[in-house]
mmCIF file of C-alpha atoms in Angstrom:
data_model
loop_
_atom_site.group_PDB
_atom_site.id
_atom_site.type_symbol
_atom_site.label_atom_id
_atom_site.label_comp_id
_atom_site.label_asym_id
_atom_site.label_seq_id
_atom_site.Cartn_x
_atom_site.Cartn_y
_atom_site.Cartn_z
ATOM 1 C CA MET A 27 -14.477 -79.965 -183.911
ATOM 2 C CA ILE A 28 -16.025 -82.712 -186.254
ATOM 3 C CA ARG A 29 -15.543 -85.352 -183.702
ATOM 4 C CA ARG A 30 -17.521 -83.194 -181.109
ATOM 5 C CA ILE A 31 -20.397 -83.000 -183.405
ATOM 6 C CA PRO A 32 -21.651 -86.683 -182.445
ATOM 7 C CA LEU A 33 -21.037 -86.047 -178.953
ATOM 8 C CA LEU A 34 -23.061 -82.887 -178.936
ATOM 9 C CA LEU A 35 -25.908 -84.704 -180.725
ATOM 10 C CA ALA A 36 -25.923 -87.576 -178.554
ATOM 11 C CA ALA A 37 -25.967 -84.999 -175.425
ATOM 12 C CA ALA A 38 -28.823 -83.246 -176.798
ATOM 13 C CA PHE A 39 -30.804 -86.344 -177.688
ATOM 14 C CA PHE A 40 -30.145 -87.489 -174.090
ATOM 15 C CA LEU A 41 -31.296 -84.247 -172.601
ATOM 16 C CA ALA A 42 -34.429 -84.141 -174.865
ATOM 17 C CA ALA A 43 -35.311 -87.815 -173.941
ATOM 18 C CA ALA A 44 -35.067 -86.928 -170.135
ATOM 19 C CA HIS A 45 -37.236 -83.846 -170.814
ATOM 20 C CA VAL A 46 -39.940 -85.966 -172.465
ATOM 21 C CA ARG A 47 -39.841 -88.408 -169.492
ATOM 22 C CA ALA A 48 -40.031 -85.626 -166.849
ATOM 23 C CA ALA A 49 -42.970 -83.876 -168.474
ATOM 24 C CA ASN A 50 -45.986 -83.466 -166.114
ATOM 25 C CA PRO A 51 -49.105 -85.425 -166.934
ATOM 26 C CA GLN A 52 -51.929 -83.814 -168.521
ATOM 27 C CA VAL A 53 -55.512 -84.794 -168.651
ATOM 28 C CA ASP A 54 -58.389 -83.783 -171.055
ATOM 29 C CA LEU A 55 -61.727 -83.143 -169.646
ATOM 30 C CA ASP A 56 -64.370 -83.216 -172.459
ATOM 31 C CA THR A 57 -67.373 -81.415 -171.151
ATOM 32 C CA THR A 58 -70.699 -80.493 -172.682
ATOM 33 C CA ALA A 59 -69.639 -76.863 -172.353
ATOM 34 C CA GLY A 60 -66.166 -77.582 -174.130
ATOM 35 C CA LYS A 61 -62.843 -79.086 -173.579
ATOM 36 C CA ILE A 62 -60.434 -78.390 -170.681
ATOM 37 C CA ARG A 63 -56.904 -79.588 -170.380
ATOM 38 C CA ILE A 64 -55.366 -79.611 -166.992
ATOM 39 C CA GLU A 65 -51.632 -80.174 -166.095
ATOM 40 C CA LEU A 66 -50.949 -82.263 -162.980
ATOM 41 C CA TYR A 67 -47.833 -81.675 -160.484
ATOM 42 C CA PRO A 68 -46.792 -85.014 -159.103
ATOM 43 C CA ASP A 69 -43.698 -83.379 -157.524
ATOM 44 C CA ALA A 70 -45.857 -81.051 -155.346
ATOM 45 C CA ALA A 71 -48.789 -83.366 -154.515
ATOM 46 C CA PRO A 72 -47.564 -86.990 -155.388
ATOM 47 C CA LYS A 73 -50.415 -88.989 -153.494
ATOM 48 C CA THR A 74 -53.183 -86.704 -154.790
ATOM 49 C CA VAL A 75 -51.980 -86.757 -158.444
ATOM 50 C CA GLU A 76 -51.637 -90.523 -158.187
ATOM 51 C CA ASN A 77 -55.258 -90.683 -156.824
ATOM 52 C CA PHE A 78 -56.651 -88.494 -159.551
ATOM 53 C CA LEU A 79 -54.988 -90.355 -162.318
ATOM 54 C CA THR A 80 -56.093 -93.707 -160.933
ATOM 55 C CA TYR A 81 -59.723 -92.407 -161.170
ATOM 56 C CA VAL A 82 -59.095 -90.976 -164.699
ATOM 57 C CA LYS A 83 -57.790 -94.357 -165.896
ATOM 58 C CA ALA A 84 -60.708 -96.123 -164.285
ATOM 59 C CA LYS A 85 -63.155 -93.966 -166.112
ATOM 60 C CA GLN A 86 -64.622 -92.744 -162.685
ATOM 61 C CA TYR A 87 -65.172 -89.290 -163.999
ATOM 62 C CA ASP A 88 -66.841 -90.178 -167.245
ATOM 63 C CA ASP A 89 -70.449 -89.135 -167.356
ATOM 64 C CA THR A 90 -70.334 -87.201 -163.966
ATOM 65 C CA GLN A 91 -71.852 -83.731 -163.788
ATOM 66 C CA PHE A 92 -70.377 -80.385 -162.346
ATOM 67 C CA HIS A 93 -72.832 -80.277 -159.549
ATOM 68 C CA ARG A 94 -71.589 -77.245 -157.606
ATOM 69 C CA VAL A 95 -71.160 -74.076 -159.439
ATOM 70 C CA ILE A 96 -70.415 -70.768 -157.737
ATOM 71 C CA PRO A 97 -69.584 -67.626 -159.825
ATOM 72 C CA GLY A 98 -66.607 -65.789 -158.467
ATOM 73 C CA PHE A 99 -65.501 -68.771 -156.651
ATOM 74 C CA MET A 100 -65.222 -72.284 -158.243
ATOM 75 C CA VAL A 101 -66.820 -75.080 -160.140
ATOM 76 C CA GLN A 102 -66.899 -78.570 -158.591
ATOM 77 C CA GLY A 103 -67.478 -82.056 -160.082
ATOM 78 C CA GLY A 104 -66.361 -85.510 -160.212
ATOM 79 C CA GLY A 105 -68.699 -87.276 -157.902
ATOM 80 C CA PHE A 106 -72.135 -87.533 -159.194
ATOM 81 C CA THR A 107 -73.973 -88.805 -162.231
ATOM 82 C CA ALA A 108 -76.460 -86.829 -164.291
ATOM 83 C CA ASP A 109 -79.280 -88.246 -162.029
ATOM 84 C CA PHE A 110 -77.280 -87.374 -158.754
ATOM 85 C CA GLN A 111 -76.177 -90.837 -157.997
ATOM 86 C CA GLN A 112 -72.988 -90.661 -156.058
ATOM 87 C CA LYS A 113 -70.241 -92.960 -157.527
ATOM 88 C CA PRO A 114 -68.378 -95.375 -155.086
ATOM 89 C CA THR A 115 -64.926 -94.078 -154.181
ATOM 90 C CA ARG A 116 -61.557 -95.626 -152.877
ATOM 91 C CA ALA A 117 -60.118 -94.798 -149.649
ATOM 92 C CA PRO A 118 -59.644 -90.974 -148.970
ATOM 93 C CA VAL A 119 -56.131 -89.466 -149.897
ATOM 94 C CA GLN A 120 -53.958 -87.674 -147.287
ATOM 95 C CA ASN A 121 -54.157 -83.831 -147.404
ATOM 96 C CA GLU A 122 -50.924 -82.479 -149.288
ATOM 97 C CA ALA A 123 -51.943 -78.768 -149.085
ATOM 98 C CA GLU A 124 -48.798 -77.930 -147.043
ATOM 99 C CA GLN A 125 -46.514 -79.627 -149.500
ATOM 100 C CA SER A 126 -48.209 -78.246 -152.463
ATOM 101 C CA SER A 127 -48.307 -74.810 -151.218
ATOM 102 C CA LYS A 128 -44.761 -74.655 -150.295
ATOM 103 C CA ALA A 129 -44.187 -75.692 -153.996
ATOM 104 C CA GLY A 130 -46.017 -72.395 -155.003
ATOM 105 C CA LEU A 131 -49.569 -74.349 -155.853
ATOM 106 C CA LEU A 132 -52.201 -71.900 -154.317
ATOM 107 C CA ASN A 133 -55.918 -71.593 -154.901
ATOM 108 C CA VAL A 134 -55.875 -68.960 -157.727
ATOM 109 C CA PRO A 135 -57.822 -68.778 -160.852
ATOM 110 C CA GLY A 136 -57.254 -71.784 -162.962
ATOM 111 C CA THR A 137 -55.869 -73.937 -160.386
ATOM 112 C CA VAL A 138 -57.428 -77.422 -159.707
ATOM 113 C CA ALA A 139 -57.868 -78.756 -156.079
ATOM 114 C CA MET A 140 -59.369 -81.686 -154.290
ATOM 115 C CA ALA A 141 -62.795 -81.149 -152.733
ATOM 116 C CA ARG A 142 -63.391 -82.607 -149.278
ATOM 117 C CA THR A 143 -65.480 -82.469 -146.230
ATOM 118 C CA GLY A 144 -64.558 -80.906 -142.918
ATOM 119 C CA ASP A 145 -62.075 -83.567 -142.276
ATOM 120 C CA PRO A 146 -58.842 -82.471 -143.996
ATOM 121 C CA HIS A 147 -57.944 -85.944 -145.028
ATOM 122 C CA SER A 148 -61.258 -86.931 -146.843
ATOM 123 C CA ALA A 149 -60.736 -86.107 -150.388
ATOM 124 C CA THR A 150 -61.631 -88.979 -152.847
ATOM 125 C CA THR A 151 -62.944 -88.107 -156.221
ATOM 126 C CA GLN A 152 -64.382 -84.710 -156.166
ATOM 127 C CA PHE A 153 -62.343 -81.840 -157.548
ATOM 128 C CA PHE A 154 -62.823 -78.179 -158.142
ATOM 129 C CA ILE A 155 -61.389 -75.482 -160.450
ATOM 130 C CA ASN A 156 -60.831 -71.981 -158.858
ATOM 131 C CA VAL A 157 -62.365 -69.124 -160.804
ATOM 132 C CA ALA A 158 -61.056 -66.570 -158.215
ATOM 133 C CA ASP A 159 -58.173 -66.004 -155.874
ATOM 134 C CA ASN A 160 -59.543 -68.156 -152.933
ATOM 135 C CA LYS A 161 -56.730 -67.519 -150.425
ATOM 136 C CA PHE A 162 -58.870 -68.621 -147.509
ATOM 137 C CA LEU A 163 -58.532 -72.220 -148.878
ATOM 138 C CA ASN A 164 -54.744 -72.192 -148.832
ATOM 139 C CA PHE A 165 -52.701 -74.092 -146.166
ATOM 140 C CA LYS A 166 -52.151 -72.076 -143.085
ATOM 141 C CA ASP A 167 -51.191 -74.801 -140.395
ATOM 142 C CA ALA A 168 -51.612 -78.265 -139.432
ATOM 143 C CA SER A 169 -54.996 -77.954 -137.834
ATOM 144 C CA GLN A 170 -58.453 -78.956 -138.549
ATOM 145 C CA GLN A 171 -59.263 -75.350 -139.878
ATOM 146 C CA GLY A 172 -55.757 -74.596 -141.237
ATOM 147 C CA TYR A 173 -55.019 -77.586 -143.442
ATOM 148 C CA GLY A 174 -56.720 -75.943 -146.566
ATOM 149 C CA TYR A 175 -57.285 -77.734 -149.810
ATOM 150 C CA THR A 176 -54.720 -79.514 -151.985
ATOM 151 C CA VAL A 177 -53.942 -77.975 -155.178
ATOM 152 C CA PHE A 178 -52.546 -80.591 -157.643
ATOM 153 C CA GLY A 179 -53.051 -78.961 -161.084
ATOM 154 C CA LYS A 180 -53.902 -76.040 -163.286
ATOM 155 C CA VAL A 181 -55.878 -75.437 -166.547
ATOM 156 C CA VAL A 182 -53.427 -75.026 -169.358
ATOM 157 C CA GLN A 183 -56.198 -74.881 -172.078
ATOM 158 C CA GLY A 184 -59.995 -74.105 -171.872
ATOM 159 C CA MET A 185 -60.194 -71.585 -169.054
ATOM 160 C CA ASP A 186 -62.771 -69.986 -171.172
ATOM 161 C CA VAL A 187 -64.791 -73.091 -170.802
ATOM 162 C CA VAL A 188 -64.442 -73.039 -166.979
ATOM 163 C CA ASN A 189 -65.575 -69.541 -167.049
ATOM 164 C CA LYS A 190 -68.685 -70.407 -169.034
ATOM 165 C CA ILE A 191 -69.474 -73.257 -166.557
ATOM 166 C CA ALA A 192 -69.014 -70.725 -163.767
ATOM 167 C CA ALA A 193 -71.465 -68.361 -165.192
ATOM 168 C CA ALA A 194 -74.280 -70.915 -165.610
ATOM 169 C CA PRO A 195 -77.588 -70.087 -163.917
ATOM 170 C CA THR A 196 -77.975 -72.432 -160.955
ATOM 171 C CA GLY A 197 -80.649 -73.458 -158.436
ATOM 172 C CA ALA A 198 -81.783 -76.493 -156.615
ATOM 173 C CA GLY A 199 -81.093 -79.959 -157.874
ATOM 174 C CA GLY A 200 -81.123 -83.469 -156.615
ATOM 175 C CA PRO A 201 -80.070 -83.432 -152.881
ATOM 176 C CA PHE A 202 -78.641 -79.856 -153.246
ATOM 177 C CA PRO A 203 -80.693 -76.819 -152.307
ATOM 178 C CA LYS A 204 -78.698 -74.582 -154.546
ATOM 179 C CA ASP A 205 -75.534 -73.928 -156.804
ATOM 180 C CA VAL A 206 -76.591 -76.738 -159.265
ATOM 181 C CA PRO A 207 -76.513 -75.720 -162.954
ATOM 182 C CA LEU A 208 -80.118 -75.613 -164.265
ATOM 183 C CA GLU A 209 -78.928 -77.193 -167.416
ATOM 184 C CA ARG A 210 -76.618 -80.086 -166.625
ATOM 185 C CA VAL A 211 -72.834 -79.580 -167.315
ATOM 186 C CA MET A 212 -71.603 -82.956 -167.829
ATOM 187 C CA LEU A 213 -68.013 -84.240 -167.817
ATOM 188 C CA LYS A 214 -68.302 -86.709 -170.835
ATOM 189 C CA THR A 215 -64.721 -88.098 -170.595
ATOM 190 C CA ALA A 216 -61.575 -87.615 -168.680
ATOM 191 C CA THR A 217 -58.504 -88.964 -170.405
ATOM 192 C CA VAL A 218 -54.859 -88.948 -169.875
ATOM 193 C CA VAL A 219 -53.079 -87.070 -172.759
ATOM 194 C CA GLN A 220 -50.667 -89.291 -174.454
ATOM 195 C CA ASN A 221 -47.308 -87.525 -175.404
#
């Protein structure tokens, strides 16, 4: 029995070390409305998570605003400075909504997805956080209208902050005729959480 204890301790240490290495990355969004922590899922959306983390590490999201806020739908940010200057982006990332939806990541309250244009494969920096069950944004089929929006993470802390942003009074701002918070909601910094 005594000989087994070191083996058991070694096995427990190995499993704990493997668990630490396998932990999903997390990112802290420090906003003027409060702090939000999101967990990312590289197994479900590897290209999207890599793209997002590359922008986080490059400080792309720092000093950007949540420029589109729709109560009962979502809050969107990551592309515009306080004075509505659009930040330059890298090449778009391939839409991974089919893969992420098969992994169980859907556009439900608290999940984080990539924003895009009408082209399913046009996502670059902008992302949104769902504040409702937005089933119509989920993958349906591999067609122009059916691709949906890639969910790649979820809020694990600070959903109250997200809901506060979603409730902000909105109107016209910059190039947008509506849905812009009347009082800017800024993403001051986005940083990878060090475990």
